Amino acid sequence: MIGYGFMGAAHSQGWRVAPRFFDLPRQPEMAVVVGRDADAVAAAAGAWGWQESATDWRAVVARDDIDVVDIVTPGDTHAVIAIAALEAGKHVLCEKPLANSVEEAQAMERAAAAAAERGVASMVGFTYRRVPAAAFARDLVAAGRLGQIRQVRAEYLQDWLMDAEAPLTWRLERERAGSGALGDIGAHAVDLAEFITGQRVTSVSGVMETLVDERPLLGKGVGLSGTAAAERGRVTVDDVAFFTGRLDSGALASFEASRFRTGRKNALRVEISGSQGALAFDLERLNELEFYDASQPALEQGFRRILVTEHDHPYLAPWWPPGHMLGYEHGFSHQVRDFVVAVDEGVAPRPSFADGLHVQRVLDAVERSSAAGSVWTSLEV
Amino acid sequence: MIGYGFMGAAHSQGWRVAPRFFDLPRQPEMAVVVGRDADAVAAAAGAWGWQESATDWRAVVARDDIDVVDIVTPGDTHAVIAIAALEAGKHVLCEKPLANSVEEAQAMERAAAAAAERGVASMVGFTYRRVPAAAFARDLVAAGRLGQIRQVRAEYLQDWLMDAEAPLTWRLERERAGSGALGDIGAHAVDLAEFITGQRVTSVSGVMETLVDERPLLGKGVGLSGTAAAERGRVTVDDVAFFTGRLDSGALASFEASRFRTGRKNALRVEISGSQGALAFDLERLNELEFYDASQPALEQGFRRILVTEHDHPYLAPWWPPGHMLGYEHGFSHQVRDFVVAVDEGVAPRPSFADGLHVQRVLDAVERSSAAGSVWTSLEV
Amino acid sequence: MIGYGFMGAAHSQGWRVAPRFFDLPRQPEMAVVVGRDADAVAAAAGAWGWQESATDWRAVVARDDIDVVDIVTPGDTHAVIAIAALEAGKHVLCEKPLANSVEEAQAMERAAAAAAERGVASMVGFTYRRVPAAAFARDLVAAGRLGQIRQVRAEYLQDWLMDAEAPLTWRLERERAGSGALGDIGAHAVDLAEFITGQRVTSVSGVMETLVDERPLLGKGVGLSGTAAAERGRVTVDDVAFFTGRLDSGALASFEASRFRTGRKNALRVEISGSQGALAFDLERLNELEFYDASQPALEQGFRRILVTEHDHPYLAPWWPPGHMLGYEHGFSHQVRDFVVAVDEGVAPRPSFADGLHVQRVLDAVERSSAAGSVWTSLEV
Amino acid sequence: MIGYGFMGAAHSQGWRVAPRFFDLPRQPEMAVVVGRDADAVAAAAGAWGWQESATDWRAVVARDDIDVVDIVTPGDTHAVIAIAALEAGKHVLCEKPLANSVEEAQAMERAAAAAAERGVASMVGFTYRRVPAAAFARDLVAAGRLGQIRQVRAEYLQDWLMDAEAPLTWRLERERAGSGALGDIGAHAVDLAEFITGQRVTSVSGVMETLVDERPLLGKGVGLSGTAAAERGRVTVDDVAFFTGRLDSGALASFEASRFRTGRKNALRVEISGSQGALAFDLERLNELEFYDASQPALEQGFRRILVTEHDHPYLAPWWPPGHMLGYEHGFSHQVRDFVVAVDEGVAPRPSFADGLHVQRVLDAVERSSAAGSVWTSLEV
């Protein structure tokens, strides 16, 4: 695993727990975690149960005893690491967004395609597809339970920047993070809406905005919780992004990504309206799916709150009895399970680097539309 | 009252009930209801308790014993009736949207301004301002409880057109209705968001779409519930409209109006995010207001569900004990109360025709933006 | 109408509004309202639209031009008025609880039975049966959609006494009110649970308690909102009552009535669990019914929130389009509608005085059980 | 760890994960898991990561290299194992309910008290105290935010027995399970209500009932999901239990435990009403706590939904950013954390065997009350 921030903890939990609950065809070993700060990465290795730590990712990627490279660094380093790993014949799991630019993502997708020819797998970490309720939503749509999709609303709402004095972390720097709310959380909204509907955005109109454009520089500390320093720096990414997209079926989808929606902590919400039904999902209530079945008798129709915790719901078989809830990090176990099974079976795992590239193109089109007065803008392909 | 459709029933209930609960300075008499079909309007007069019925609105507007003209006809006749009534010195209450075009609305606004000089009042019927929870939302914002408004989401979602065989009523004809979801329900979303925030939209980017563009012609029957005939006609208005607006403070607001949001029956929802708090209102739960107070201790913050049914909440004093719910038509009693009090006190009632004209300009800008590839478009003033 | 407190306002609204929306076979005239304080009752007559007011109920009951007597006085006077009215050949609508004791209720039921022989109707005012969602719940149970009823939970929760300094109104005096939370709101919980299930309580175990047993005497003022005086008096009724009942099918039901459930304003909630489904109703969201249909595919089961606002739902036909909410007082219009239709058709209206007597017997058994250490106690029949 | 059913999986996850997130003063080693079926327990050891498996618990308890014994067997074996382990000087963590009878629980409590003298710790596994929202509820009550507790409602609702053909597992046999809904889930409701309020039940009135008293014998299979055989056997435990308890402050609490509440999967719900506020918790939404603060301005009061996922909420510090949800099994990590810290610090962990004995006495009093016509019954002490 390259990187050891917040995502490193989540991925580690996935690698540790998945083999204890799922009957995996191959047993992952948590070999080595790589970071730039030798002491800090050694501490992370100890805390999270990795056998070794290292500071030179190129050396690790070259090792014969490494089969899989899991990339959890900021987006600006994804391309170089992933391409090197794929070229070294390692299966690659890369956090989202795939890269900070379409160009990088294209290069990664080409490397992934070439690697696939040699039996080397690659996957991008849109883990919310692995929340059981989201996977079940996909099943319902795929089974035709919603009829023809008429319109989509997807939003990812947080409020951790509402304090104008919150410090300037790397997530607020364009060079490191690529974009702000759009790339960090809007990417999830796009991927999840596309996953559940089975459709793709083909063109967009959007607007992005930075609501607080100067913040205190980050003092000592790590990750989201670093403390603020006296000096101030410029926020170079968006705080909010609103955009509308046309899906390949012609249906319209409306999107919102915001880190300023007061009181919303992690509200990735998708609502799909179809000619035969509707679905609503909210990550803040991730064990639930709301389903409206318009084929029911007219007087009995209503959004029903399905607890997606039954043994036969997606991913649920090895977990607890019905009504016993899963949490955020279970998606990482499910991701490991799917990745390991796909590698073992020689099937290309999804979401692929091509899927990740597509999302990058959506984000890019939103940025271009926003820069051009929100005019409708097609994806560059 | 000119007109006697669904809105006629609601306005009649307002005129009938308001004097029974509110201590009005003047007692309204339900004098005459006017419609084109003599038998039908006579039946409506009997059912709703009007003293007379008539078919010639011009004659009625000219009568000396008429003080107030309440206009509940489709939008294409608002201008001619309202202007005539104002010129005849009658106070006018006109249903929303004010008119079917900016030009008509401008003429109405000019007539209203001239009438105001002579002490004649005019008001447009955005009744949802008079839902106690919405009025209380306005109070909280006005008192600074949300701090600086950061962003707004307003949507009005219905699903009564999701059946592709639903008939072609006047609400689906551009000549009669002016526009579709945008003007019928989007207008409410704009007005309510502006009312609660105390801000105005200055420019927009939007897209409108007709999802089912041919429907069976309406057979016999009235209003929303008419039956379908064998022939088909063209839907000439929008089924959905998505738009983003910039408020005069610079904050962004995102809007959606749809008659295809499966399972949503009458979901006018407004969420306001500010630097000190947030509010969420949903007309499907109209006695409730969700309030997030970011000045509370960090560990205790959360959206609270306020039952807006206390004696001291707006409009509640004459109604029932706390926890006893109001319904849709109570807004019409509150509208009558406010209108009568304003007339009596000689204060210009709100929302004024100028407010209605402004909303019309927002709708117009959305239409122009949609026609121009969603490019950002300023209101014409 | 005899009495003119809070219930008088609600009944008046029922008599006024019902004929405007429902096509009644006979047109009620609001003839005379009766109270002890001549000035106050005259004011009420004016405010609520009664043609006359009077202070001698016996004289009014004797008048030939009176056909219906509507009793909305405190419970201690129900028996004498109702019996006199029935004997005078007047149809009687009597607020709940039917009386303050089983003995009185028995006398009333005998009078009602005798009157019925002469074609004179009587009904007790458990209006919550007429909330559309509750009536629809009854329809679902009656249609077998829940299968065999397995257990029931019914609670009526308020908090208006949580302030220990709230004044001692007549509702807290045993002589006037009969009992406290038990008779005032517990009676509704019993009636509604029995109505929806179609079953009756046959025996109970219960406990009642007064949490604050001394309060300031009521100063000047009316109804629930009177102000407090300096002297204190003894609360002689219960603040909370918990009881368990066995239904005639053998199923168990658990009940709670409380005026001390902080934050619950008017939460009459009934949940019915059956072998094929379940229902949950909450008066604080009175336009909604939650329905769990266990005959749906296992993975798709969930409580669905039905908006009971469709044209074909009970009582909804004359009201607004789907999604337009009704409020508390609509139940009184529905009550008037049902009462007038029953009188016209010569069918005995429900809930009958016999139904009211039965509820009184349940309350009585709870009181006896509570006094006897909560031991299981059968209804006296 | 003795036992390896459903609870064994949950406890194993606790032992595995706790040291990865919490900075424990001592590092637990997962030494040996014990069960009667050698193959099955060996498989469990492999799956869950225990170093060894064994079939003779007495031999394991006697081993010098064992410091802690974790008991997750059915209740009929708790006493013998726990007492032996404590006498052998092992710290003991024992699943709830502590035992199947008051007598056994008393013996265990005596053994625990004696062991405590020698520095040996014991704890009973009411893990729901360790759900952050429940722990935070306790904090709010302890800080006086609810004022004086006025009344309590606690219910644990499931529906897994609503199918009358569900098989007769050990949980339905009195010899193995002690009791049914009462002991299995009612015990949790009692413990959680007492934990949050800081009060204890002193007397009760209750009724228990078996709704389906004959079921197919269990065929092959394990745990909750075993398949049914053709023969039928007698259900010897309760399916539902309703009871009322008096707390030592004098306040009343009402309890319900049911495995027949259709549509409720794992609804452990506690609502506390106090003179200054109220709380509502529901295990089906375990990351949320509803809090009503009656000290807020009257017009702004409402139940607020607190996402108990902030860094400073109980147990949250080592987990994910705000809004990232925890699941069922996190409670087991928190339990391990608390147990290890208490052992290390030499502080008696809670809930103690004395706490477990107390809950057993409540259950026993409910059984005695139910057998005696629900008459009020004091706990035997």
PDB file of N, CA and C in Angstrom, chain D residues 267-307:
ATOM      1  N   ALA D 267     -34.888  -3.377  16.537  1.00  0.00           N
ATOM      2  CA  ALA D 267     -35.249  -2.044  17.006  1.00  0.00           C
ATOM      3  C   ALA D 267     -35.209  -1.972  18.526  1.00  0.00           C
ATOM      4  N   LEU D 268     -34.010  -1.776  19.037  1.00  0.00           N
ATOM      5  CA  LEU D 268     -33.846  -1.474  20.461  1.00  0.00           C
ATOM      6  C   LEU D 268     -33.995   0.029  20.605  1.00  0.00           C
ATOM      7  N   ARG D 269     -35.110   0.443  21.164  1.00  0.00           N
ATOM      8  CA  ARG D 269     -35.417   1.868  21.227  1.00  0.00           C
ATOM      9  C   ARG D 269     -35.648   2.292  22.665  1.00  0.00           C
ATOM     10  N   VAL D 270     -35.013   3.380  23.036  1.00  0.00           N
ATOM     11  CA  VAL D 270     -35.168   3.907  24.388  1.00  0.00           C
ATOM     12  C   VAL D 270     -35.536   5.380  24.262  1.00  0.00           C
ATOM     13  N   GLU D 271     -36.587   5.771  24.948  1.00  0.00           N
ATOM     14  CA  GLU D 271     -36.931   7.189  24.990  1.00  0.00           C
ATOM     15  C   GLU D 271     -37.057   7.611  26.442  1.00  0.00           C
ATOM     16  N   ILE D 272     -36.332   8.669  26.785  1.00  0.00           N
ATOM     17  CA  ILE D 272     -36.288   9.159  28.160  1.00  0.00           C
ATOM     18  C   ILE D 272     -36.903  10.545  28.177  1.00  0.00           C
ATOM     19  N   SER D 273     -37.877  10.767  29.037  1.00  0.00           N
ATOM     20  CA  SER D 273     -38.503  12.081  29.152  1.00  0.00           C
ATOM     21  C   SER D 273     -38.146  12.685  30.498  1.00  0.00           C
ATOM     22  N   GLY D 274     -37.604  13.885  30.462  1.00  0.00           N
ATOM     23  CA  GLY D 274     -37.228  14.548  31.703  1.00  0.00           C
ATOM     24  C   GLY D 274     -37.828  15.930  31.783  1.00  0.00           C
ATOM     25  N   SER D 275     -37.636  16.571  32.920  1.00  0.00           N
ATOM     26  CA  SER D 275     -38.245  17.882  33.124  1.00  0.00           C
ATOM     27  C   SER D 275     -37.569  18.960  32.281  1.00  0.00           C
ATOM     28  N   GLN D 276     -36.369  18.689  31.766  1.00  0.00           N
ATOM     29  CA  GLN D 276     -35.657  19.687  30.959  1.00  0.00           C
ATOM     30  C   GLN D 276     -35.364  19.227  29.538  1.00  0.00           C
ATOM     31  N   GLY D 277     -35.723  17.982  29.229  1.00  0.00           N
ATOM     32  CA  GLY D 277     -35.411  17.511  27.887  1.00  0.00           C
ATOM     33  C   GLY D 277     -35.789  16.061  27.713  1.00  0.00           C
ATOM     34  N   ALA D 278     -35.506  15.551  26.534  1.00  0.00           N
ATOM     35  CA  ALA D 278     -35.820  14.154  26.228  1.00  0.00           C
ATOM     36  C   ALA D 278     -34.797  13.614  25.251  1.00  0.00           C
ATOM     37  N   LEU D 279     -34.695  12.297  25.242  1.00  0.00           N
ATOM     38  CA  LEU D 279     -33.784  11.594  24.341  1.00  0.00           C
ATOM     39  C   LEU D 279     -34.510  10.430  23.702  1.00  0.00           C
ATOM     40  N   ALA D 280     -34.162  10.132  22.465  1.00  0.00           N
ATOM     41  CA  ALA D 280     -34.684   8.920  21.822  1.00  0.00           C
ATOM     42  C   ALA D 280     -33.566   8.265  21.030  1.00  0.00           C
ATOM     43  N   PHE D 281     -33.380   6.994  21.263  1.00  0.00           N
ATOM     44  CA  PHE D 281     -32.343   6.203  20.592  1.00  0.00           C
ATOM     45  C   PHE D 281     -33.000   5.006  19.927  1.00  0.00           C
ATOM     46  N   ASP D 282     -32.511   4.648  18.746  1.00  0.00           N
ATOM     47  CA  ASP D 282     -33.026   3.480  18.024  1.00  0.00           C
ATOM     48  C   ASP D 282     -31.837   2.748  17.407  1.00  0.00           C
ATOM     49  N   LEU D 283     -31.646   1.513  17.802  1.00  0.00           N
ATOM     50  CA  LEU D 283     -30.491   0.744  17.329  1.00  0.00           C
ATOM     51  C   LEU D 283     -30.509   0.548  15.811  1.00  0.00           C
ATOM     52  N   GLU D 284     -31.673   0.638  15.195  1.00  0.00           N
ATOM     53  CA  GLU D 284     -31.720   0.535  13.722  1.00  0.00           C
ATOM     54  C   GLU D 284     -31.123   1.777  13.060  1.00  0.00           C
ATOM     55  N   ARG D 285     -30.950   2.837  13.817  1.00  0.00           N
ATOM     56  CA  ARG D 285     -30.228   4.022  13.327  1.00  0.00           C
ATOM     57  C   ARG D 285     -29.188   4.381  14.373  1.00  0.00           C
ATOM     58  N   LEU D 286     -28.239   3.499  14.529  1.00  0.00           N
ATOM     59  CA  LEU D 286     -27.390   3.516  15.719  1.00  0.00           C
ATOM     60  C   LEU D 286     -26.376   4.641  15.739  1.00  0.00           C
ATOM     61  N   ASN D 287     -26.191   5.342  14.632  1.00  0.00           N
ATOM     62  CA  ASN D 287     -25.272   6.478  14.623  1.00  0.00           C
ATOM     63  C   ASN D 287     -25.968   7.788  14.984  1.00  0.00           C
ATOM     64  N   GLU D 288     -27.236   7.709  15.298  1.00  0.00           N
ATOM     65  CA  GLU D 288     -28.014   8.911  15.561  1.00  0.00           C
ATOM     66  C   GLU D 288     -28.553   8.903  16.986  1.00  0.00           C
ATOM     67  N   LEU D 289     -28.695  10.104  17.527  1.00  0.00           N
ATOM     68  CA  LEU D 289     -29.389  10.264  18.793  1.00  0.00           C
ATOM     69  C   LEU D 289     -30.330  11.445  18.641  1.00  0.00           C
ATOM     70  N   GLU D 290     -31.570  11.261  19.038  1.00  0.00           N
ATOM     71  CA  GLU D 290     -32.507  12.377  19.035  1.00  0.00           C
ATOM     72  C   GLU D 290     -32.519  13.009  20.417  1.00  0.00           C
ATOM     73  N   PHE D 291     -32.386  14.317  20.422  1.00  0.00           N
ATOM     74  CA  PHE D 291     -32.299  15.059  21.691  1.00  0.00           C
ATOM     75  C   PHE D 291     -33.252  16.241  21.614  1.00  0.00           C
ATOM     76  N   TYR D 292     -34.072  16.373  22.630  1.00  0.00           N
ATOM     77  CA  TYR D 292     -35.003  17.498  22.743  1.00  0.00           C
ATOM     78  C   TYR D 292     -34.573  18.314  23.939  1.00  0.00           C
ATOM     79  N   ASP D 293     -34.222  19.543  23.694  1.00  0.00           N
ATOM     80  CA  ASP D 293     -33.684  20.399  24.752  1.00  0.00           C
ATOM     81  C   ASP D 293     -34.744  21.435  25.112  1.00  0.00           C
ATOM     82  N   ALA D 294     -35.409  21.221  26.233  1.00  0.00           N
ATOM     83  CA  ALA D 294     -36.502  22.110  26.624  1.00  0.00           C
ATOM     84  C   ALA D 294     -36.002  23.433  27.189  1.00  0.00           C
ATOM     85  N   SER D 295     -34.693  23.609  27.241  1.00  0.00           N
ATOM     86  CA  SER D 295     -34.163  24.906  27.668  1.00  0.00           C
ATOM     87  C   SER D 295     -33.981  25.848  26.476  1.00  0.00           C
ATOM     88  N   GLN D 296     -34.190  25.367  25.285  1.00  0.00           N
ATOM     89  CA  GLN D 296     -34.137  26.233  24.103  1.00  0.00           C
ATOM     90  C   GLN D 296     -35.359  27.157  24.096  1.00  0.00           C
ATOM     91  N   PRO D 297     -35.292  28.254  23.315  1.00  0.00           N
ATOM     92  CA  PRO D 297     -36.482  29.108  23.204  1.00  0.00           C
ATOM     93  C   PRO D 297     -37.693  28.272  22.764  1.00  0.00           C
ATOM     94  N   ALA D 298     -38.845  28.599  23.319  1.00  0.00           N
ATOM     95  CA  ALA D 298     -40.025  27.757  23.136  1.00  0.00           C
ATOM     96  C   ALA D 298     -40.335  27.498  21.666  1.00  0.00           C
ATOM     97  N   LEU D 299     -40.176  28.509  20.832  1.00  0.00           N
ATOM     98  CA  LEU D 299     -40.555  28.347  19.427  1.00  0.00           C
ATOM     99  C   LEU D 299     -39.558  27.510  18.648  1.00  0.00           C
ATOM    100  N   GLU D 300     -38.406  27.257  19.238  1.00  0.00           N
ATOM    101  CA  GLU D 300     -37.348  26.557  18.499  1.00  0.00           C
ATOM    102  C   GLU D 300     -37.109  25.151  19.008  1.00  0.00           C
ATOM    103  N   GLN D 301     -37.948  24.696  19.927  1.00  0.00           N
ATOM    104  CA  GLN D 301     -37.736  23.362  20.463  1.00  0.00           C
ATOM    105  C   GLN D 301     -38.148  22.290  19.457  1.00  0.00           C
ATOM    106  N   GLY D 302     -37.423  21.210  19.457  1.00  0.00           N
ATOM    107  CA  GLY D 302     -37.746  20.101  18.586  1.00  0.00           C
ATOM    108  C   GLY D 302     -36.745  18.991  18.811  1.00  0.00           C
ATOM    109  N   PHE D 303     -37.127  17.786  18.460  1.00  0.00           N
ATOM    110  CA  PHE D 303     -36.162  16.693  18.537  1.00  0.00           C
ATOM    111  C   PHE D 303     -35.113  16.905  17.452  1.00  0.00           C
ATOM    112  N   ARG D 304     -33.870  16.969  17.874  1.00  0.00           N
ATOM    113  CA  ARG D 304     -32.813  17.123  16.880  1.00  0.00           C
ATOM    114  C   ARG D 304     -32.118  15.772  16.689  1.00  0.00           C
ATOM    115  N   ARG D 305     -31.770  15.520  15.451  1.00  0.00           N
ATOM    116  CA  ARG D 305     -31.078  14.284  15.080  1.00  0.00           C
ATOM    117  C   ARG D 305     -29.591  14.574  15.080  1.00  0.00           C
ATOM    118  N   ILE D 306     -28.944  14.132  16.157  1.00  0.00           N
ATOM    119  CA  ILE D 306     -27.498  14.319  16.255  1.00  0.00           C
ATOM    120  C   ILE D 306     -26.813  13.118  15.610  1.00  0.00           C
ATOM    121  N   LEU D 307     -25.952  13.376  14.640  1.00  0.00           N
ATOM    122  CA  LEU D 307     -25.096  12.294  14.142  1.00  0.00           C
ATOM    123  C   LEU D 307     -23.963  12.141  15.142  1.00  0.00           C
TER     124      LEU D 307
END
